[in-house]
Amino acid sequence: MYTTSEASAIVRAGGIVLTSILLFAGLSTITLIFHAEGGAGGALFDAYLFGVARFTLLQAGLSTLLSVALAIPVARALARRRDFPLRSWIVRLSALPLGLPALVATLGIVEVWGRRGVVNQALAALGLDNPVSIYGLIGILIAHVFFNLPLAARLLMAGLERIPAEYWLTSANLGMGSGATFRLIEWPVIRGLLPGIAGLVFMLCATSFTIVLTLGGGPAATTIEVAIYQALRFDFDPPRAVILSVLQILLTGALLYVMRLLGTPAEEAPTAGRAARRFDGRSGRLSDGLVILAFTLFTAAPLLAVVSAGLASDLPRLAADPQLHRALATSLAIALASATLCLAIAMPAIAIAPLAAADRAPAPLRSLSGSLQAASALILLVPPVVVATGWFLMLRNFGQVARFAPYVVIVINALMALPFVMRVLEPAYRTHIARTGRLAVSLGVSGLHRLRWIDLPALKRPLLTAFAFAMALSLGDLGAVAIFGADGLVTLPWLLFSRMGSYRTADAAGIALLLGVLCLLLTLPSTAAVKDARNDA
């Protein structure tokens, strides 16, 4: 697989990466613990803290229930109606929310469901006066369903499409109706997928920051991460921020543990490998068509609203705004740096796995590889807002918050993308090493020559995919920037959030269009990889 010098270099790089990740997260954690001393008191029993935790779990539970329940009929309809007009485009449309920044989508949801949105205008025409209030629990649920319904539907549809062709042939020969087909063929597959999908959606909703920050209706609609932000930026209560950070870590840790228990893959049924052909499409055409149409309208409306509002804004004036120029330059610089750092961290962790998998691999090497895999998912346990809180408190002690904030944001964004980037790169690298590793060693091709002539040509596409996805995540992130956001560090999401907060909706629409287009251009070529990465994470 590797020459001796290559193996030594990979192990050293892996050790450096592991030490750096643990040091970065450890310093943040130590700072949080230090600031908690002497100030927390009875905060653990504070009624406000219990209320925040209760609302976090409530909105995540309701969002998960709605997303998964609605995804089942959508997935069944799309899997059954392969001849539905524009079906392939509808499936592609369902991938767009995966690559769209939360703040951009939230603006589109406000345009559709807000006080002056299309839905309220239509209901007002029927005699109802502003029946939908987008701010508060209702708005948070709508936004979470917008993001997670397409994700859950795609994962369920993929499971249904893996059902062996023999099942459908047998059901047709037996004359099974729609109800029997669902009960005996589709439901066992869906039931096996539901726990993992529900756990994933719950995790995403429980750690949602931007959506709740934008659509939350005050203290009654605040999650733990948003409360951390408020404790630092508005109340400047470090002890309260620390207690909330610890609570967030405990919550995410429990969720990750539950997801691991629920994540056992379903057993694959034996099959002759024929192309699946369904014979149950003669009934239910109208109901399936209505489900697909409703799903398409729900998903496409906010996207079209963002484009429409953005084009209607004063784009020439906005294009000449110096603050927009600085925010765009800052966002691109941070995104490029964080994506580069993310790949630099990911590659040693991935490259060391074949060494540790060898039959005679020493125990320390296996331990190092396992530790790197665990450290790569550290940001799932300690969310970006929590890490940023620790570094904010540390840098504040030295009076250097503004100077070092961009570098801290770069590292946090790199760690945020790391679990997904590794899921994109790891399968490709494992296959590449299995095919070329022994041959390269036997031919004496190593070092930079191997990298240039063998590794890069074979891994160019997954590397570019991972790099683009890491850039898109950094471009659209508001979590870490929200903690440090000030005049000295203004990114596109922070500028968009500021314009929305100051009711400059026309400017916000133009910025949202720019940010959305940038992120979609980066993520659209890799939607399948992104989907698999989120599923595995």
Coordinates of C-alpha atoms in Angstrom, one line a residue, residues 96-107 147 207-214 225 327-328 330-336 338-339 384-385 409-410 412-414 416-417 420 467-482 490-497 500 511-523 534:
L96 CA -31.5 22.1 -3.6
P97 CA -32.3 22.7 0.1
L98 CA -29.3 20.5 1.0
G99 CA -27.0 23.1 -0.6
L100 CA -28.9 26.3 0.3
P101 CA -27.7 28.4 3.2
A102 CA -30.3 28.4 6.0
L103 CA -30.5 32.2 6.1
V104 CA -31.3 32.4 2.3
A105 CA -34.0 29.7 2.5
T106 CA -35.5 31.4 5.6
L107 CA -35.8 34.7 3.7
F147 CA -35.1 21.5 4.8
T207 CA -28.8 21.9 16.7
S208 CA -30.5 24.3 14.3
F209 CA -29.2 27.9 14.9
T210 CA -29.9 30.2 12.0
I211 CA -33.5 29.2 11.5
V212 CA -34.4 29.7 15.1
L213 CA -32.4 32.9 15.4
T214 CA -34.2 34.4 12.4
E225 CA -27.7 27.5 20.7
A327 CA -18.3 41.0 3.0
L328 CA -18.0 39.0 -0.3
T330 CA -14.2 38.2 3.5
S331 CA -16.6 35.3 2.9
L332 CA -14.6 34.0 -0.1
A333 CA -11.3 34.3 1.7
I334 CA -12.6 32.4 4.8
A335 CA -14.3 29.8 2.6
L336 CA -11.2 29.1 0.5
S338 CA -11.4 26.7 5.6
A339 CA -11.9 24.3 2.6
P384 CA -19.7 25.5 16.2
V385 CA -21.5 28.0 18.4
V409 CA -13.9 31.1 12.2
I410 CA -11.7 29.5 9.5
I412 CA -14.4 26.1 13.1
N413 CA -15.8 26.1 9.6
A414 CA -13.1 23.6 8.5
M416 CA -17.8 21.8 10.7
A417 CA -17.3 20.4 7.1
F420 CA -19.1 15.4 5.5
F467 CA -13.5 21.1 -1.6
A468 CA -16.6 22.7 -3.2
F469 CA -18.9 21.4 -0.5
A470 CA -16.6 22.6 2.3
M471 CA -16.5 26.1 0.6
A472 CA -20.3 26.2 0.4
L473 CA -20.7 25.2 4.0
S474 CA -18.4 28.0 5.1
L475 CA -20.0 30.6 2.8
G476 CA -23.4 29.9 4.2
D477 CA -22.5 29.5 7.9
L478 CA -23.7 32.1 10.4
G479 CA -23.1 30.2 13.7
A480 CA -19.4 31.0 14.4
V481 CA -19.6 34.4 12.7
A482 CA -22.6 35.3 14.9
V490 CA -18.6 41.0 8.2
T491 CA -19.4 38.0 6.0
L492 CA -22.2 37.7 3.5
P493 CA -24.5 35.7 5.9
W494 CA -23.8 38.3 8.7
L495 CA -24.5 41.2 6.3
L496 CA -27.7 39.5 5.2
F497 CA -28.8 38.9 8.8
M500 CA -32.9 41.7 7.6
I511 CA -27.7 39.6 -0.9
A512 CA -29.7 36.4 -0.4
L513 CA -29.8 35.9 -4.2
L514 CA -26.1 36.3 -4.5
L515 CA -25.3 34.0 -1.6
G516 CA -27.7 31.4 -2.7
V517 CA -26.4 31.3 -6.3
L518 CA -22.8 31.0 -5.0
C519 CA -23.6 28.1 -2.7
L520 CA -25.8 26.3 -5.2
L521 CA -23.1 26.5 -7.9
L522 CA -20.7 24.9 -5.5
T523 CA -23.0 22.1 -4.2
R534 CA -25.4 13.7 5.9

